[in-house]
XYZ file of C-alpha atoms in Angstrom:
476
model
C -19.812 187.977 -96.053
C -21.269 191.455 -96.487
C -23.640 192.840 -93.892
C -26.709 195.043 -94.031
C -28.106 197.590 -91.661
C -30.091 196.032 -88.796
C -33.040 198.237 -89.749
C -33.378 196.398 -93.073
C -33.257 192.898 -91.563
C -36.474 191.290 -90.428
C -36.726 187.810 -88.955
C -39.093 185.556 -90.875
C -42.608 184.664 -89.794
C -41.793 180.934 -89.841
C -41.629 179.585 -86.309
C -42.137 176.082 -84.932
C -45.911 176.474 -85.146
C -46.138 178.073 -88.576
C -49.663 177.412 -90.027
C -50.669 175.449 -86.904
C -53.554 177.297 -85.227
C -54.673 174.908 -82.489
C -52.998 172.868 -79.786
C -54.211 169.672 -81.457
C -52.674 170.728 -84.769
C -49.369 171.438 -83.073
C -49.366 168.045 -81.364
C -50.289 166.205 -84.546
C -47.566 167.899 -86.559
C -44.705 167.783 -84.061
C -45.380 164.264 -82.735
C -46.703 162.447 -85.814
C -45.791 164.251 -89.059
C -42.636 166.303 -88.713
C -40.072 163.504 -88.568
C -41.640 161.083 -91.030
C -39.380 160.235 -93.999
C -40.229 161.354 -97.530
C -41.256 159.223 -100.497
C -41.177 161.508 -103.535
C -43.123 159.287 -105.895
C -43.398 161.902 -108.646
C -40.788 164.509 -109.512
C -38.715 165.845 -112.389
C -35.300 165.805 -110.727
C -32.505 165.206 -113.267
C -31.005 161.754 -112.574
C -27.673 162.745 -114.140
C -27.139 165.328 -111.385
C -27.883 162.711 -108.715
C -25.522 160.211 -110.358
C -22.757 162.808 -110.592
C -23.520 164.150 -107.090
C -23.452 167.639 -108.547
C -22.142 170.548 -106.512
C -23.648 173.927 -107.390
C -21.498 177.059 -107.490
C -24.137 179.377 -106.058
C -27.776 179.552 -105.025
C -28.919 180.951 -108.370
C -27.856 177.779 -110.146
C -29.782 175.461 -107.837
C -32.719 177.803 -107.174
C -33.469 179.838 -110.289
C -32.253 177.789 -113.241
C -35.276 176.094 -114.781
C -37.789 177.390 -112.210
C -40.685 178.706 -114.257
C -42.652 179.500 -111.084
C -40.089 182.153 -110.185
C -39.759 183.335 -113.782
C -43.509 183.985 -114.012
C -43.410 186.018 -110.804
C -40.434 188.061 -111.998
C -42.115 188.845 -115.321
C -45.286 189.881 -113.513
C -43.140 192.194 -111.385
C -41.758 193.931 -114.466
C -38.375 192.188 -114.559
C -36.763 191.884 -117.978
C -36.438 188.391 -119.471
C -32.629 188.504 -119.401
C -32.821 188.119 -115.611
C -35.065 185.053 -115.881
C -34.000 182.913 -118.839
C -31.469 185.313 -120.375
C -27.739 185.958 -120.153
C -27.572 188.088 -117.000
C -25.017 186.947 -114.427
C -26.028 184.610 -111.630
C -25.784 187.431 -109.088
C -27.887 189.769 -111.241
C -30.579 187.108 -111.575
C -30.644 186.498 -107.832
C -30.748 190.218 -107.141
C -33.823 190.618 -109.328
C -35.487 187.603 -107.723
C -34.755 188.978 -104.245
C -36.321 192.312 -105.216
C -39.399 190.429 -106.457
C -39.909 188.242 -103.373
C -41.652 190.881 -101.185
C -44.185 191.353 -103.955
C -45.042 187.634 -103.959
C -46.850 187.939 -100.618
C -49.838 185.539 -100.524
C -48.386 183.595 -103.446
C -47.022 180.190 -102.336
C -43.599 181.325 -103.564
C -43.381 183.604 -100.541
C -43.806 180.702 -98.138
C -41.672 178.272 -100.168
C -38.836 180.765 -100.533
C -38.454 181.385 -96.830
C -39.029 177.750 -95.858
C -36.252 176.672 -98.227
C -33.819 179.327 -96.993
C -34.506 178.297 -93.407
C -34.487 174.506 -93.774
C -31.460 174.184 -96.044
C -29.318 177.178 -95.054
C -30.570 178.274 -91.589
C -31.294 181.709 -93.046
C -34.061 183.178 -90.885
C -34.389 186.655 -92.349
C -36.726 187.921 -95.036
C -35.334 187.986 -98.566
C -35.545 191.378 -100.273
C -33.312 193.748 -102.221
C -31.555 194.895 -99.045
C -30.739 191.405 -97.743
C -30.024 189.903 -101.172
C -26.220 190.151 -101.103
C -25.873 188.743 -97.600
C -28.211 185.815 -98.315
C -26.631 185.128 -101.711
C -23.154 184.909 -100.214
C -24.263 182.939 -97.154
C -26.088 180.291 -99.190
C -23.513 180.109 -101.975
C -20.726 179.581 -99.466
C -22.618 176.698 -97.862
C -23.279 175.121 -101.259
C -19.536 174.689 -101.710
C -19.352 172.330 -98.726
C -19.336 168.575 -99.473
C -22.513 167.996 -97.448
C -24.361 170.414 -99.745
C -23.901 168.304 -102.838
C -27.064 166.991 -104.475
C -26.912 163.747 -102.522
C -26.176 165.565 -99.295
C -29.197 167.812 -99.759
C -31.466 164.824 -100.345
C -30.208 163.102 -97.200
C -30.629 166.328 -95.236
C -34.349 166.244 -96.053
C -34.763 162.591 -94.961
C -35.747 161.428 -98.454
C -36.011 157.638 -98.816
C -37.358 157.133 -102.356
C -37.320 159.292 -105.495
C -39.224 158.493 -108.676
C -37.995 160.530 -111.616
C -39.993 161.052 -114.822
C -38.458 159.398 -117.878
C -39.241 158.833 -121.536
C -39.244 155.238 -122.807
C -36.264 156.140 -125.019
C -34.183 157.240 -122.022
C -31.292 154.824 -121.528
C -31.608 154.927 -117.703
C -27.807 154.806 -117.570
C -27.769 157.326 -114.730
C -30.276 155.282 -112.737
C -27.941 152.307 -113.176
C -25.003 154.341 -111.882
C -26.999 155.517 -108.871
C -28.114 151.972 -108.059
C -24.541 150.693 -108.224
C -23.122 153.534 -106.118
C -24.631 152.506 -102.799
C -26.235 155.935 -102.412
C -28.734 154.831 -99.768
C -31.706 156.597 -101.345
C -33.604 154.596 -103.966
C -33.969 156.438 -107.277
C -36.414 154.713 -109.622
C -37.546 155.633 -113.150
C -41.153 156.391 -114.064
C -42.423 155.415 -117.519
C -43.733 158.567 -119.295
C -44.689 157.609 -122.894
C -46.471 160.846 -123.843
C -44.303 161.514 -126.894
C -45.097 158.096 -128.338
C -48.748 159.216 -128.402
C -48.686 162.954 -128.972
C -46.089 163.114 -131.749
C -48.505 161.297 -134.067
C -49.680 164.783 -135.113
C -46.168 165.849 -136.211
C -45.083 163.041 -138.570
C -41.411 163.963 -138.970
C -40.889 164.120 -135.215
C -42.875 160.896 -134.811
C -40.632 159.063 -137.280
C -37.530 160.373 -135.518
C -38.926 159.122 -132.205
C -39.647 155.691 -133.702
C -36.077 155.503 -134.957
C -34.691 156.166 -131.482
C -37.091 153.666 -129.941
C -36.102 151.042 -132.494
C -32.418 151.515 -131.736
C -33.078 150.625 -128.082
C -35.148 147.537 -128.825
C -35.002 145.271 -131.875
C -33.051 147.572 -134.146
C -35.631 146.844 -136.823
C -37.903 149.430 -138.386
C -41.118 150.018 -136.430
C -43.484 149.655 -139.336
C -46.874 149.096 -137.645
C -48.857 149.914 -134.542
C -48.285 146.342 -133.299
C -44.513 146.804 -133.686
C -44.691 150.102 -131.792
C -46.558 148.494 -128.903
C -44.091 145.605 -128.822
C -41.163 148.025 -128.660
C -42.781 150.038 -125.871
C -43.482 146.831 -123.968
C -39.777 145.962 -124.105
C -38.931 149.360 -122.649
C -41.682 148.908 -120.044
C -40.022 145.620 -119.062
C -36.653 147.353 -118.853
C -38.014 150.102 -116.601
C -39.412 147.384 -114.344
C -36.010 145.684 -114.220
C -34.605 149.011 -112.978
C -37.094 149.150 -110.122
C -39.788 151.172 -111.881
C -43.269 150.754 -110.428
C -45.124 153.723 -111.931
C -46.169 155.215 -115.232
C -47.209 158.806 -115.767
C -49.135 160.742 -118.399
C -49.425 164.517 -118.707
C -52.544 165.024 -120.821
C -55.103 167.755 -121.325
C -57.767 165.068 -120.930
C -58.116 161.304 -121.222
C -58.385 159.721 -124.674
C -61.137 157.110 -124.932
C -62.012 156.419 -128.585
C -61.107 152.757 -129.051
C -61.119 152.259 -132.819
C -58.179 150.014 -133.686
C -58.665 150.288 -137.440
C -58.496 154.064 -137.155
C -55.409 153.795 -134.941
C -53.695 151.690 -137.594
C -54.622 154.280 -140.242
C -53.175 157.080 -138.151
C -49.915 155.208 -137.683
C -49.615 154.398 -141.396
C -50.225 158.019 -142.376
C -47.721 159.382 -139.868
C -44.885 157.071 -140.954
C -45.674 158.059 -144.534
C -45.093 161.678 -143.558
C -48.761 162.706 -143.564
C -50.836 164.129 -140.719
C -53.653 161.765 -139.738
C -57.203 163.060 -139.454
C -58.315 164.385 -136.094
C -60.546 161.363 -135.472
C -57.847 158.870 -136.459
C -55.300 160.685 -134.296
C -57.651 160.488 -131.306
C -58.161 156.776 -131.939
C -54.396 156.174 -132.037
C -53.852 157.993 -128.744
C -56.796 156.193 -127.153
C -55.762 152.714 -128.215
C -52.151 153.219 -127.172
C -53.136 154.693 -123.800
C -55.448 151.721 -123.207
C -52.825 149.134 -124.194
C -50.148 150.744 -122.015
C -52.573 150.803 -119.086
C -52.948 147.028 -119.435
C -49.152 146.660 -119.203
C -49.218 148.631 -115.948
C -51.883 146.334 -114.533
C -50.026 143.185 -115.532
C -46.957 144.304 -113.559
C -48.833 145.627 -110.548
C -47.716 149.177 -111.329
C -49.501 152.418 -110.505
C -50.623 154.609 -113.395
C -50.723 158.390 -112.930
C -52.683 160.919 -114.980
C -51.938 164.633 -114.726
C -54.963 166.210 -116.357
C -56.062 169.689 -117.315
C -53.066 171.829 -118.330
C -53.406 174.268 -121.229
C -49.821 174.460 -122.414
C -47.737 176.917 -124.432
C -50.325 179.707 -124.523
C -47.828 182.367 -125.613
C -46.711 181.439 -129.128
C -44.063 184.168 -129.294
C -42.488 182.995 -126.043
C -42.656 179.367 -127.191
C -40.885 180.298 -130.420
C -38.181 182.318 -128.661
C -37.670 180.365 -125.415
C -39.134 176.889 -126.004
C -41.526 174.816 -123.853
C -41.496 174.581 -120.050
C -40.469 178.201 -119.587
C -43.593 179.418 -117.796
C -46.384 180.015 -120.295
C -48.880 177.321 -119.306
C -52.172 177.715 -117.460
C -55.265 175.883 -116.251
C -57.474 174.459 -118.996
C -61.228 174.005 -118.832
C -61.487 170.663 -120.602
C -64.413 168.331 -120.146
C -63.055 165.452 -118.079
C -65.770 163.180 -116.716
C -67.199 161.270 -119.678
C -63.974 160.176 -121.369
C -62.330 159.416 -118.034
C -65.265 157.215 -117.033
C -65.170 155.399 -120.358
C -61.409 154.800 -120.138
C -61.475 153.470 -116.579
C -64.613 151.426 -117.141
C -63.214 149.702 -120.240
C -60.174 148.575 -118.273
C -62.198 147.570 -115.226
C -64.645 145.533 -117.320
C -61.848 143.079 -118.142
C -60.303 143.357 -114.650
C -57.234 145.140 -116.072
C -57.444 148.439 -114.222
C -54.190 149.192 -112.416
C -53.809 151.217 -109.264
C -54.489 154.754 -110.440
C -53.759 158.308 -109.278
C -55.721 161.153 -110.880
C -54.289 164.671 -110.570
C -56.478 167.609 -111.455
C -55.364 171.094 -112.519
C -58.791 172.738 -112.726
C -60.257 173.150 -109.225
C -63.716 173.180 -110.777
C -63.198 169.440 -111.397
C -62.068 168.496 -107.881
C -65.336 166.800 -106.990
C -65.548 165.177 -110.437
C -62.252 163.365 -109.899
C -62.855 162.699 -106.208
C -66.110 160.904 -107.014
C -64.710 159.200 -110.121
C -62.095 157.381 -108.056
C -64.847 155.888 -105.897
C -66.421 154.199 -108.909
C -63.520 151.786 -109.370
C -62.297 150.812 -105.923
C -62.740 147.054 -105.789
C -61.478 146.056 -102.347
C -58.246 144.524 -103.656
C -56.134 147.211 -101.975
C -56.998 150.106 -99.694
C -57.167 153.289 -101.722
C -56.607 151.598 -105.075
C -58.021 154.674 -106.829
C -56.443 157.905 -105.627
C -57.420 161.550 -106.052
C -53.898 162.979 -106.155
C -52.421 165.878 -104.274
C -52.898 169.476 -105.430
C -50.828 169.793 -108.586
C -48.913 172.673 -110.224
C -51.081 175.804 -109.873
C -52.985 174.047 -107.079
C -49.818 173.140 -105.171
C -50.469 175.835 -102.562
C -52.346 176.259 -99.299
C -55.800 176.946 -100.734
C -55.390 174.306 -103.462
C -54.218 171.653 -101.002
C -57.033 172.423 -98.587
C -59.617 172.139 -101.360
C -58.154 168.822 -102.541
C -58.088 167.473 -98.974
C -61.663 168.626 -98.357
C -62.997 167.145 -101.613
C -61.265 163.847 -100.893
C -62.479 163.860 -97.287
C -66.068 164.549 -98.276
C -66.269 162.009 -101.087
C -63.652 159.368 -100.317
C -61.226 158.270 -97.593
C -58.605 160.864 -96.710
C -57.140 158.276 -94.319
C -56.011 156.156 -97.308
C -54.444 159.050 -99.226
C -50.839 158.529 -100.414
C -49.993 162.128 -99.649
C -47.601 164.712 -101.002
C -45.013 164.761 -103.789
C -42.750 167.537 -105.086
C -43.442 167.448 -108.864
C -40.336 169.630 -109.013
C -37.072 169.995 -110.926
C -35.352 171.577 -107.919
C -33.327 169.882 -105.193
C -34.501 172.616 -102.810
C -38.221 171.756 -103.057
C -38.534 169.221 -100.268
C -39.930 171.655 -97.674
C -43.127 171.398 -99.721
C -43.704 168.129 -97.836
C -43.451 170.040 -94.567
C -45.830 172.653 -95.955
C -48.373 169.971 -96.864
C -48.048 168.219 -93.515
C -48.607 171.458 -91.596
C -51.712 172.214 -93.686
C -53.038 168.686 -93.137
C -52.483 168.820 -89.384
C -54.044 172.258 -89.144
C -57.229 171.107 -90.890
C -57.581 168.080 -88.624
C -56.715 170.191 -85.574
C -59.459 172.659 -86.503
C -61.969 169.796 -86.683
C -60.959 168.654 -83.204
C -61.233 172.213 -81.877
C -64.676 172.584 -83.460
C -65.918 169.327 -81.987
C -66.203 167.690 -85.418
C -63.645 164.967 -84.650
C -62.872 163.244 -81.342
C -59.895 164.497 -79.380
C -58.163 161.159 -79.971
C -54.643 162.287 -80.800
C -53.086 158.787 -80.995
C -55.633 157.622 -83.596
C -55.631 160.803 -85.654
C -51.865 160.958 -85.287
C -51.591 157.507 -86.836
C -53.653 158.709 -89.794
C -51.398 161.757 -90.162
C -48.304 159.507 -90.124
C -49.911 157.222 -92.670
C -50.721 160.065 -95.061
C -47.246 161.539 -94.579
C -45.352 158.326 -95.359
C -46.790 154.900 -94.486
C -49.602 154.827 -97.048
C -47.269 155.581 -99.934
C -44.762 153.004 -98.750
C -47.386 150.267 -98.704
C -49.287 151.376 -101.807
C -46.309 151.466 -104.166
C -44.484 148.528 -102.630
C -41.138 150.277 -102.183
């Protein structure tokens, strides 16, 4: 391993009491949150890499491949695209990332980066251009050890349950392999049928999707909306047989225009190779979303809605690099009216499943926090959840605002807590980050005389939010 001059090495700012500003916060975190297991009920981890127990050659492969958070920061720092998504070597990419890290101060990447280096690799020095080679070699050498395989990393973080995000046309073969391997960590699929809805506006892609769906179900042509719903229900049943208990939808906003005749027209036009009208397309998406929600309720599943992203803003980058490469942002869609209509229609027939609403626009925090309160019915504590800070809000300020909105307008004590929403096997310190933020907020309230200094009771609530609530809510 190469060394650097002691003058260029600086120990990190992350100590045992990182983010914990009061004695109560420290006690809550260390005694009630720190050692709780992790249920990662929403993520984008690749199940094939878990099934194969992949071993990464170096830290760039596990840390920078596919991480659009880091790519955005590097671009903003003036780094050429070849070091992000291009053909630069793994070392060159890491070197450019290391040179960028000091400039990410006050961005959550600065905290995440050093938490991940410390928790996985015991690297307790700041990452920068001077320490890059030493840290690269130290971490890459550790990644070659058997205990640093994908499965080893998950066990190291005390993960108990992982819910991946999967299209209905996914075979789930890798989930089957994981289940049969005796891994010890449950890896369940999550039903994400967005393409079945959204491709209606691109007829050729829609027909190709229907063909793949048909091959996994009856083998017969899907020639009507009713046949499409029947095929999706078969896949929904299959996901359930594989342990699935959740669905997920990543939408700009909820669709709530229930016109079944218009939905049928949209389907007929799309399979004929024609684009449906805007109103018919909306009806198709609305009807399908509503019918799938009823399937979730019938099985006792939880439905998740990730709302508010404005995707693929940079058309040149989309054309050259494809989607999910770091060109999305917060949208300012109107959320309340359609969301109310959608939830109310399901509730009126007592077919509203457990629901988690995730918001990307902080201006809508209170909208979603109050919306959940409209449809709690006493059947289960916290049936309607205002989900954790998501994507651009998955940072200290965003988490605090979500916690405060939920506290003010609902029951924080019944919250199902944090998730990673990540494609990286090195993202699990985000749970620690969330738990420290949670404990610090409650500790501040105790210090300010706004909550009783009843550490056992508040500690139980912290433990519940960290793990117990999710375990009971999802039924794992």
